[in-house]
PDB file of C-alpha atoms in Angstrom:
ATOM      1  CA  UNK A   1       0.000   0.000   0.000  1.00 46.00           C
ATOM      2  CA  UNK A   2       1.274   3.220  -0.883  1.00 52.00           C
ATOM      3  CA  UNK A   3       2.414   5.664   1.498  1.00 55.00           C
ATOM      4  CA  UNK A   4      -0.334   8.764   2.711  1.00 55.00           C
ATOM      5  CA  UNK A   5       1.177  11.931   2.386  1.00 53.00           C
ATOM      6  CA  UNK A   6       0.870  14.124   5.608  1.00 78.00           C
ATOM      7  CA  UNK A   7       0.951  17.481   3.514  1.00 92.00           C
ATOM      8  CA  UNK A   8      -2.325  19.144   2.005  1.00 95.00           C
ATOM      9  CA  UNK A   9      -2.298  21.673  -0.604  1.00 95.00           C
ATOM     10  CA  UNK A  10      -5.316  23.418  -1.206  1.00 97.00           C
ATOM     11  CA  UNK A  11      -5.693  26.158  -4.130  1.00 97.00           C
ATOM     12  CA  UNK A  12      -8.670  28.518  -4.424  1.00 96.00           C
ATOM     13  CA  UNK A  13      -8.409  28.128  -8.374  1.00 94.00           C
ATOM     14  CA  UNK A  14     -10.319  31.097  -9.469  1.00 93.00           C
ATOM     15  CA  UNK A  15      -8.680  33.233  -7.185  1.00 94.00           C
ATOM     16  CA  UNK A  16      -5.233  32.700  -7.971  1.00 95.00           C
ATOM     17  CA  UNK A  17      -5.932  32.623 -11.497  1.00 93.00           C
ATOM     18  CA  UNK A  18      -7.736  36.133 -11.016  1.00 90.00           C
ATOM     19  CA  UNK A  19      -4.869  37.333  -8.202  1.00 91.00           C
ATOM     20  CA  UNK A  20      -1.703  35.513  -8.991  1.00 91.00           C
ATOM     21  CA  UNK A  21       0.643  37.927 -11.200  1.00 90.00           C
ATOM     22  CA  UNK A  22       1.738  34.835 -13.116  1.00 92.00           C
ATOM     23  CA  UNK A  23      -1.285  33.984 -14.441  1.00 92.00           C
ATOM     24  CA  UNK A  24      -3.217  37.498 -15.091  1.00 89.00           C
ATOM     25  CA  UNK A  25      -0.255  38.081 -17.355  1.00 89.00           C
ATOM     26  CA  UNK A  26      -1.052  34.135 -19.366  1.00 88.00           C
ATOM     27  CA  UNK A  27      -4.645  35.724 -19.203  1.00 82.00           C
ATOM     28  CA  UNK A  28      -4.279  39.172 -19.835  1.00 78.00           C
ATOM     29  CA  UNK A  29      -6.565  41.992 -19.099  1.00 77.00           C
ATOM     30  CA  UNK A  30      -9.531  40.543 -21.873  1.00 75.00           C
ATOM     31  CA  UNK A  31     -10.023  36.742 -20.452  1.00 71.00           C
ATOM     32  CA  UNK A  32     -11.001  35.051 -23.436  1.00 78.00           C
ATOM     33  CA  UNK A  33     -12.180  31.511 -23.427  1.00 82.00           C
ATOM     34  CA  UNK A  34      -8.437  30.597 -24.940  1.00 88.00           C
ATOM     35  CA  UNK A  35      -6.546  32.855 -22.418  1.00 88.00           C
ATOM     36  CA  UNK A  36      -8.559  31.732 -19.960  1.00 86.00           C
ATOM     37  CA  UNK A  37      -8.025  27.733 -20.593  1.00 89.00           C
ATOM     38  CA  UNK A  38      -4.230  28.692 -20.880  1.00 92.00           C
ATOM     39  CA  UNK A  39      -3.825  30.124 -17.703  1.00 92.00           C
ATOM     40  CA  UNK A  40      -6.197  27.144 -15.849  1.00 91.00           C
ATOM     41  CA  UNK A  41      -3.854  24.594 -17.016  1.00 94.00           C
ATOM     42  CA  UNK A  42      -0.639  26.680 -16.580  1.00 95.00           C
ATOM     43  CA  UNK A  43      -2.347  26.637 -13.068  1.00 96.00           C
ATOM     44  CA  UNK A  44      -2.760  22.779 -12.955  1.00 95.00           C
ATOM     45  CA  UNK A  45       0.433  22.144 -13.995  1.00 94.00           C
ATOM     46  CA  UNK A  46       1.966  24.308 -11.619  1.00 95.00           C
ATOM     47  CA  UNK A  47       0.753  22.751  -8.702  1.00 95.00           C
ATOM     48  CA  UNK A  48       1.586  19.481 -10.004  1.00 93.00           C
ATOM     49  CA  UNK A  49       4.982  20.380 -10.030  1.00 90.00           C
ATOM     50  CA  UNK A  50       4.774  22.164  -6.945  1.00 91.00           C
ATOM     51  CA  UNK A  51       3.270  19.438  -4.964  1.00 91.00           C
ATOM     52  CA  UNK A  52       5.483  17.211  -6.312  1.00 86.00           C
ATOM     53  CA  UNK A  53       5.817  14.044  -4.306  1.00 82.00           C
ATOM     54  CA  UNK A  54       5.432  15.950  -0.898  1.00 86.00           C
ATOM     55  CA  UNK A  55       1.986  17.266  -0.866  1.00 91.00           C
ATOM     56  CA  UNK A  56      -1.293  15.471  -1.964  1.00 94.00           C
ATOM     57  CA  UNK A  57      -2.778  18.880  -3.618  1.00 96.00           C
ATOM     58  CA  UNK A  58      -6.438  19.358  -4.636  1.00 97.00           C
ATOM     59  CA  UNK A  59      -7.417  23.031  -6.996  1.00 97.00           C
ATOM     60  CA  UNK A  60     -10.597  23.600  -6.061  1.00 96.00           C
ATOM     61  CA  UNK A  61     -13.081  25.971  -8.362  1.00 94.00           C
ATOM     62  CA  UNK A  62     -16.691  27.373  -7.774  1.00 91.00           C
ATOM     63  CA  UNK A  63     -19.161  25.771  -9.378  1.00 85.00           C
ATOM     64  CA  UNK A  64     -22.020  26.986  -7.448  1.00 80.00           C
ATOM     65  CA  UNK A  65     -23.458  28.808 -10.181  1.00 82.00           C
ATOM     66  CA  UNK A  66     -23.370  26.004 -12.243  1.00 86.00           C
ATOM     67  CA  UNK A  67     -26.324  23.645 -11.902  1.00 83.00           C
ATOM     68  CA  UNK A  68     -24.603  20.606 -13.527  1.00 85.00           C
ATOM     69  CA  UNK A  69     -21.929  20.543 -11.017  1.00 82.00           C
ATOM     70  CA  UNK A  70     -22.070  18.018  -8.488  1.00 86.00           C
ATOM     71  CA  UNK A  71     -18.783  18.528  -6.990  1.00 84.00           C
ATOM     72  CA  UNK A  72     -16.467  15.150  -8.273  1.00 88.00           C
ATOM     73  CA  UNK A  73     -12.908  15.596  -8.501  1.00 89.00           C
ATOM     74  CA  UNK A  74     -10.851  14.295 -11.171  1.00 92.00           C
ATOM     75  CA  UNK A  75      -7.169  13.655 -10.950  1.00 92.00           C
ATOM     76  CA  UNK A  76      -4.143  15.341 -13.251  1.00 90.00           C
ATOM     77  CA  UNK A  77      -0.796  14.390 -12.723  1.00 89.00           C
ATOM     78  CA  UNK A  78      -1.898  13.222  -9.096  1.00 91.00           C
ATOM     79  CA  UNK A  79      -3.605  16.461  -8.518  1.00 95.00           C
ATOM     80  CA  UNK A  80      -7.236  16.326  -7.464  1.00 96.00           C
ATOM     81  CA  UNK A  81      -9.198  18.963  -9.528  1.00 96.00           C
ATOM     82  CA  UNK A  82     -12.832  19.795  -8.746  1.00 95.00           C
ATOM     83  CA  UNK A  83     -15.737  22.369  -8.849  1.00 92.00           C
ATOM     84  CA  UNK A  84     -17.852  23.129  -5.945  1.00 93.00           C
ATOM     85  CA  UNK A  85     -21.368  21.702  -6.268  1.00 92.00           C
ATOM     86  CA  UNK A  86     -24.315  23.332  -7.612  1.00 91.00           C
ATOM     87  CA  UNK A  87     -24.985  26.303  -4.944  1.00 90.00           C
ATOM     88  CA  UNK A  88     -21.967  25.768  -2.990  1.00 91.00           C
ATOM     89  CA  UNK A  89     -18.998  28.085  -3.048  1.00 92.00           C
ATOM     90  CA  UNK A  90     -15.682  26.626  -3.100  1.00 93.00           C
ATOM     91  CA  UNK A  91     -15.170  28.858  -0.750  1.00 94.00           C
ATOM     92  CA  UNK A  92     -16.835  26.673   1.912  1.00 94.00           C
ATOM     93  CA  UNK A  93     -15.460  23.512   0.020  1.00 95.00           C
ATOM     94  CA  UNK A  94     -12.054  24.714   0.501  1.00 95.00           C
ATOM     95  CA  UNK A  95     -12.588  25.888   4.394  1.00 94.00           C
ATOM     96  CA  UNK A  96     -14.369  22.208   5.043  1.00 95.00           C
ATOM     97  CA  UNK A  97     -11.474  20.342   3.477  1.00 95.00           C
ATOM     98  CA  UNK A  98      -8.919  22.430   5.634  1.00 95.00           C
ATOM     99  CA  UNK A  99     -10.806  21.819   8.519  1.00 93.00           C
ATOM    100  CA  UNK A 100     -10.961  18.088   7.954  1.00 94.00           C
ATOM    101  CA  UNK A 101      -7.303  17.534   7.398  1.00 93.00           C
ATOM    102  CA  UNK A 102      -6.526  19.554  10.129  1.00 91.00           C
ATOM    103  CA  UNK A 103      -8.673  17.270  12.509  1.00 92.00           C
ATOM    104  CA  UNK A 104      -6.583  14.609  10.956  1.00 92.00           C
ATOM    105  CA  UNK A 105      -4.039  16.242  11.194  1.00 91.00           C
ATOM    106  CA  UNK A 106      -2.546  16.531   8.177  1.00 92.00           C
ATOM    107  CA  UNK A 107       0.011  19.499   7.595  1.00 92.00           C
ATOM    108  CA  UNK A 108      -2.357  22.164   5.545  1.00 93.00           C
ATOM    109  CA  UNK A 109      -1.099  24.692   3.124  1.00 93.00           C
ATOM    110  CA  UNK A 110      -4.319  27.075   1.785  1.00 95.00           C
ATOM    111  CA  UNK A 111      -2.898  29.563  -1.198  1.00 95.00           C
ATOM    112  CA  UNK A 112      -6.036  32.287  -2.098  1.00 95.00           C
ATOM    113  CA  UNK A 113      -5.732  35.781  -1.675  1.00 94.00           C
ATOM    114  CA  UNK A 114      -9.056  35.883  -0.556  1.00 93.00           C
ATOM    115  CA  UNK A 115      -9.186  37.436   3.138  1.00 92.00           C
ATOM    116  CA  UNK A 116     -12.372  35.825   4.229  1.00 91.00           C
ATOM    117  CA  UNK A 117     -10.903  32.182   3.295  1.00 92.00           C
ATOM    118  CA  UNK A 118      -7.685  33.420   4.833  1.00 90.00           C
ATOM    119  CA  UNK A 119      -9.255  34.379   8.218  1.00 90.00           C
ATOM    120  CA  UNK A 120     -10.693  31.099   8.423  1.00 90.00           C
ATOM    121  CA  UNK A 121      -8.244  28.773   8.004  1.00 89.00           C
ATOM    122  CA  UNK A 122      -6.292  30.662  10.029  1.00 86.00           C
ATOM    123  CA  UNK A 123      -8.361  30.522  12.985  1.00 86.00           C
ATOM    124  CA  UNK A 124      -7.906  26.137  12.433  1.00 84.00           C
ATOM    125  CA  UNK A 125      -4.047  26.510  12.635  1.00 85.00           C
ATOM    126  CA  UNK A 126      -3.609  26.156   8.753  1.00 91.00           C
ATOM    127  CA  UNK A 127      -0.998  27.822   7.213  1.00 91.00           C
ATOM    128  CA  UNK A 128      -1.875  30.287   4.175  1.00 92.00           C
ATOM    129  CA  UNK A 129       0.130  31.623   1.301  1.00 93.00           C
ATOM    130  CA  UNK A 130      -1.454  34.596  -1.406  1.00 93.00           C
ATOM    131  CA  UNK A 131      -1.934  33.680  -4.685  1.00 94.00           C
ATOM    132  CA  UNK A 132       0.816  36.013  -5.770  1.00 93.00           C
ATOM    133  CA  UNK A 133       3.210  34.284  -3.312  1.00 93.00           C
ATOM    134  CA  UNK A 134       2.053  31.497  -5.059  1.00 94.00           C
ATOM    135  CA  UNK A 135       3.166  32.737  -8.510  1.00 93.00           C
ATOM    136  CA  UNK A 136       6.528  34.336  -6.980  1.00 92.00           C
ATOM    137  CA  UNK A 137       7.495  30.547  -5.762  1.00 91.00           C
ATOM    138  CA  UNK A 138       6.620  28.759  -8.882  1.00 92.00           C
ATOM    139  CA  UNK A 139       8.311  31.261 -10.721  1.00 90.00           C
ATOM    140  CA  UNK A 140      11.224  30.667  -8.348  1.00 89.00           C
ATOM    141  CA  UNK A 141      11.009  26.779  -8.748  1.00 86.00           C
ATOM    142  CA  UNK A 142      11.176  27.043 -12.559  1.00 85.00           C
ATOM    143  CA  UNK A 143      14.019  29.453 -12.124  1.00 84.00           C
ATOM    144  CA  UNK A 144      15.861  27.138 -10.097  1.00 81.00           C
ATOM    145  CA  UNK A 145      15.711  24.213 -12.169  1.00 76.00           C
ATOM    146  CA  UNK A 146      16.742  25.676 -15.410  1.00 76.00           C
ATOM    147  CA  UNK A 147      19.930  27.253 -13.838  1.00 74.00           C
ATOM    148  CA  UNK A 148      20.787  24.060 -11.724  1.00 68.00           C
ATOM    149  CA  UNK A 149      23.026  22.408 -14.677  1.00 66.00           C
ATOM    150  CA  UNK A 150      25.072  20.542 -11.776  1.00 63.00           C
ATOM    151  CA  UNK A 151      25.634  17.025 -13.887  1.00 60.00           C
ATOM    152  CA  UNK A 152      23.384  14.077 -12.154  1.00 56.00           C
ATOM    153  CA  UNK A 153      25.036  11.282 -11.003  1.00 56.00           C
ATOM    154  CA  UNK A 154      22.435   8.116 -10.958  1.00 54.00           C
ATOM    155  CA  UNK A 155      22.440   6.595  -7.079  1.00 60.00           C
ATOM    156  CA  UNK A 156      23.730   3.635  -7.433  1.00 58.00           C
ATOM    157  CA  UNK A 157      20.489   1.056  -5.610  1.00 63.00           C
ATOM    158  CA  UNK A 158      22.438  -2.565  -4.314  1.00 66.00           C
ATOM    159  CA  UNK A 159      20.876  -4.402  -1.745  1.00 67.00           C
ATOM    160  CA  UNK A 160      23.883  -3.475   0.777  1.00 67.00           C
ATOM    161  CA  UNK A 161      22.254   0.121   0.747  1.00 73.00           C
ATOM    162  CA  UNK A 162      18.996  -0.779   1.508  1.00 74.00           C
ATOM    163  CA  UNK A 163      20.219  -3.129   4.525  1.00 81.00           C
ATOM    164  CA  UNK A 164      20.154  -1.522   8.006  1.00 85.00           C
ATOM    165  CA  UNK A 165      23.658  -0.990   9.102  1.00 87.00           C
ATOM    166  CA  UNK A 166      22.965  -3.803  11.924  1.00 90.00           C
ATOM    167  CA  UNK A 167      21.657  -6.767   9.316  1.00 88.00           C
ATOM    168  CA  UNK A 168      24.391  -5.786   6.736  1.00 84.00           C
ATOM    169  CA  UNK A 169      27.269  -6.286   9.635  1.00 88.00           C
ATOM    170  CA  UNK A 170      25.977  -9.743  10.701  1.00 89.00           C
ATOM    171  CA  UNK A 171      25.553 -10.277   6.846  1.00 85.00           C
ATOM    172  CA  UNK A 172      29.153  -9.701   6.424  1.00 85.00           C
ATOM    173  CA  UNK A 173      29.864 -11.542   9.606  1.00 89.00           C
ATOM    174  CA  UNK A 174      28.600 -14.539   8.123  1.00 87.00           C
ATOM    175  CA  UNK A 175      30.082 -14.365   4.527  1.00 82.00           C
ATOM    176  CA  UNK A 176      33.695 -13.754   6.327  1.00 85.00           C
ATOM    177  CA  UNK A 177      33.001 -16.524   8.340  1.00 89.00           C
ATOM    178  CA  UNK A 178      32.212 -19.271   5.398  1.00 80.00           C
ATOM    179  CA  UNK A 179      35.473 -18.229   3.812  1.00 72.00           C
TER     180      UNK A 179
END
């Protein structure tokens, strides 16, 4: 069984797409249906590679308006993606889901820029980031990766690695032993 990740990422996604400098400028200042898109999936792919393999991460956008929407998440790149249901906000989706994980506690991490959402959270002892701190640390990641050009050396996986130190020393106690 695969490990549970004890990190939560939670993203208000129409707020940082509306509040995050990185992706008003994908947008720009007319939102078309194909600026729009662009900047959601520059958004989705973002977290992906934010959360990486540290954070289970869920973007969550309203849908309230939206009588179809009955609130199921799909998953991208291991990133849960979902719309409020019908005449919810994700507002209160978001602030339930923090609340939950921090009963379990699970390490939370809400990035919105809306105050309301912000105040909330806070009050469960969940940490918060703005959606344009958001942008200014994905910007930073990408920045770091394309100027790391340090060669990779491939770790070299025997079994005497993955041996605790103890096993491996009787291990070699014996083999010395037969010789």
């Amino acid at each position: 069984m695969a490990k549970q990740r004890k990190k939560l990422l939670l993203v208000d996604g129409y707020n940082v797409l509306r509040s995050g400098s990185r992706y008003r400028e994908i947008a720009g200042p007319d939102y078309t249906d194909d600026t729009f898109n662009t900047a959601r999936e520059t958004l989705v792919n973002d977290v992906v590679n934010y959360a990486g393999r540290d954070w289970r991460a869920i973007i969550v956008f309203d849908g309230a308006r939206n009588a179809f929407s009955t609130g199921q998440a799909e998953s991208v790149g291991g990133v849960r993606i979902m719309f409020s249901p019908a005449g919810q906000s994700a507002d209160k989706v978001i602030e339930k889901l923090a609340h939950d994980a921090r009963e379990r506690q699970v390490e939370t991490l809400v990035v919105t820029s809306d105050a309301t959402i912000q105040d909330t959270v806070f009050g469960f002892g969940v940490d918060r980031m703005s959606a344009d701190g958001f942008s200014r640390e994905v910007d930073r990641y990408y920045d770091d990766v394309r100027l790391d050009e340090t060669p990779k050396v491939a770790e070299k996986n025997t079994v005497a690695s993955r041996i605790d130190p103890a096993t491996l020393a009787k291990l070699k106690a014996l083999r010395d032993a037969a010789r």
